[in-house]
Amino acid sequence: MDKGEMDRRIIRIELFEFDVPCCYHHTRGKLENCRYGLLKLTDEGGETGWGECLMSVGEKYFDLVNWARFLYRFQKSTLTQALDTVRLYRVLWGNVKADLVEMALYDLMARSQRKPFVDVLGSSGGFGSFESFGIAGHSGRSGNGFFRPGTAAARSVGSGSRSDAEPLFSSRVRQTVGFGYAVADREYPVRRLFQAERELHPGCCGSLLDDLRNACMLRQEGMALVMHKDYLIGPACCLWEHTAAVLGADWLEEGDNPEPVRLAPLQAGERIAGTGFQLDQPVLFAESRAYFVVL
């Protein structure tokens, strides 16, 4: 991202509260009386960035205005200043608030560059973009010795296996790839055969950004992945699903445990920018319970 984009100031900060009776978190189990926060940042160029978090669980009363006061720190900040503020105040605010803003800032950066969120995260984390990953593939190979994500391949799943005639992706993920990110048109060198599938749940490594980094590292090691939706509802859900498509992971949106209804599907496009989440302001106002804004 060039210096000019990093110097753009945040001119509007909006936080929407969504209440969900219960949801399932793989690590914490069933959560009741959940209050989600969806953060929307707008910069002076008119670009937006989105974040998502669980603001409270199991609390009878919740004061959104009091919870969101920390957002005043970002008023008129540049992206560079905002990222520095997150690092400076993380210990004081806690990981939930810091991660919420950090996700929205990375999303804002990614949309400004017209890149997928995971490419920007990869560059900042030192592992590069997905296009240069050299992601280890399944055991199927094309004629030139490279792995093509659209190629069928045998894969061990418990005691069963996948035949050569079987498609690599689940139908849902294959649809996502088709309208979101043309991963099936790329080829990646094979490092090793895939091991048994590894199930990944959001929130198991800390923040969603930590989960994304973990998924990328496992994929580089040649692990076949299954990524679950679980408790995600907004931009985090779109980001997690898009990552599943890019990594060639199976995507599971419905399980045996309660999963809240997502707010919006992953947006279609030749190349998804940012998280791929977008929801019009009228819909946000109509569906959210409370609203907080910093101008």
mmCIF file of C-alpha atoms in Angstrom, residues 4 6 31 61 76 94 103 105 126 131 151 168 189-190 204 245 251 256 272:
data_model
loop_
_atom_site.group_PDB
_atom_site.id
_atom_site.type_symbol
_atom_site.label_atom_id
_atom_site.label_comp_id
_atom_site.label_asym_id
_atom_site.label_seq_id
_atom_site.Cartn_x
_atom_site.Cartn_y
_atom_site.Cartn_z
ATOM 1 C CA GLY A 4 -0.785 8.208 0.099
ATOM 2 C CA MET A 6 -1.860 4.986 4.390
ATOM 3 C CA LEU A 31 -23.057 -19.249 24.076
ATOM 4 C CA TYR A 61 -27.723 -5.585 30.288
ATOM 5 C CA LYS A 76 -9.561 11.634 12.078
ATOM 6 C CA GLY A 94 -8.313 -6.100 25.579
ATOM 7 C CA MET A 103 -9.709 -6.410 11.208
ATOM 8 C CA LEU A 105 -8.272 -1.535 9.230
ATOM 9 C CA GLY A 126 5.680 -11.973 6.245
ATOM 10 C CA GLU A 131 -0.626 -16.046 -5.478
ATOM 11 C CA THR A 151 -7.986 -31.634 -10.266
ATOM 12 C CA LEU A 168 -11.855 -31.609 -4.940
ATOM 13 C CA PRO A 189 3.764 -26.841 -6.976
ATOM 14 C CA VAL A 190 3.296 -29.949 -4.858
ATOM 15 C CA CYS A 204 -9.527 -21.490 18.314
ATOM 16 C CA ALA A 245 -12.181 -21.193 -1.178
ATOM 17 C CA TRP A 251 -16.584 -25.212 3.760
ATOM 18 C CA ASP A 256 -25.019 -30.228 14.703
ATOM 19 C CA ILE A 272 -12.882 -10.107 -4.192
#
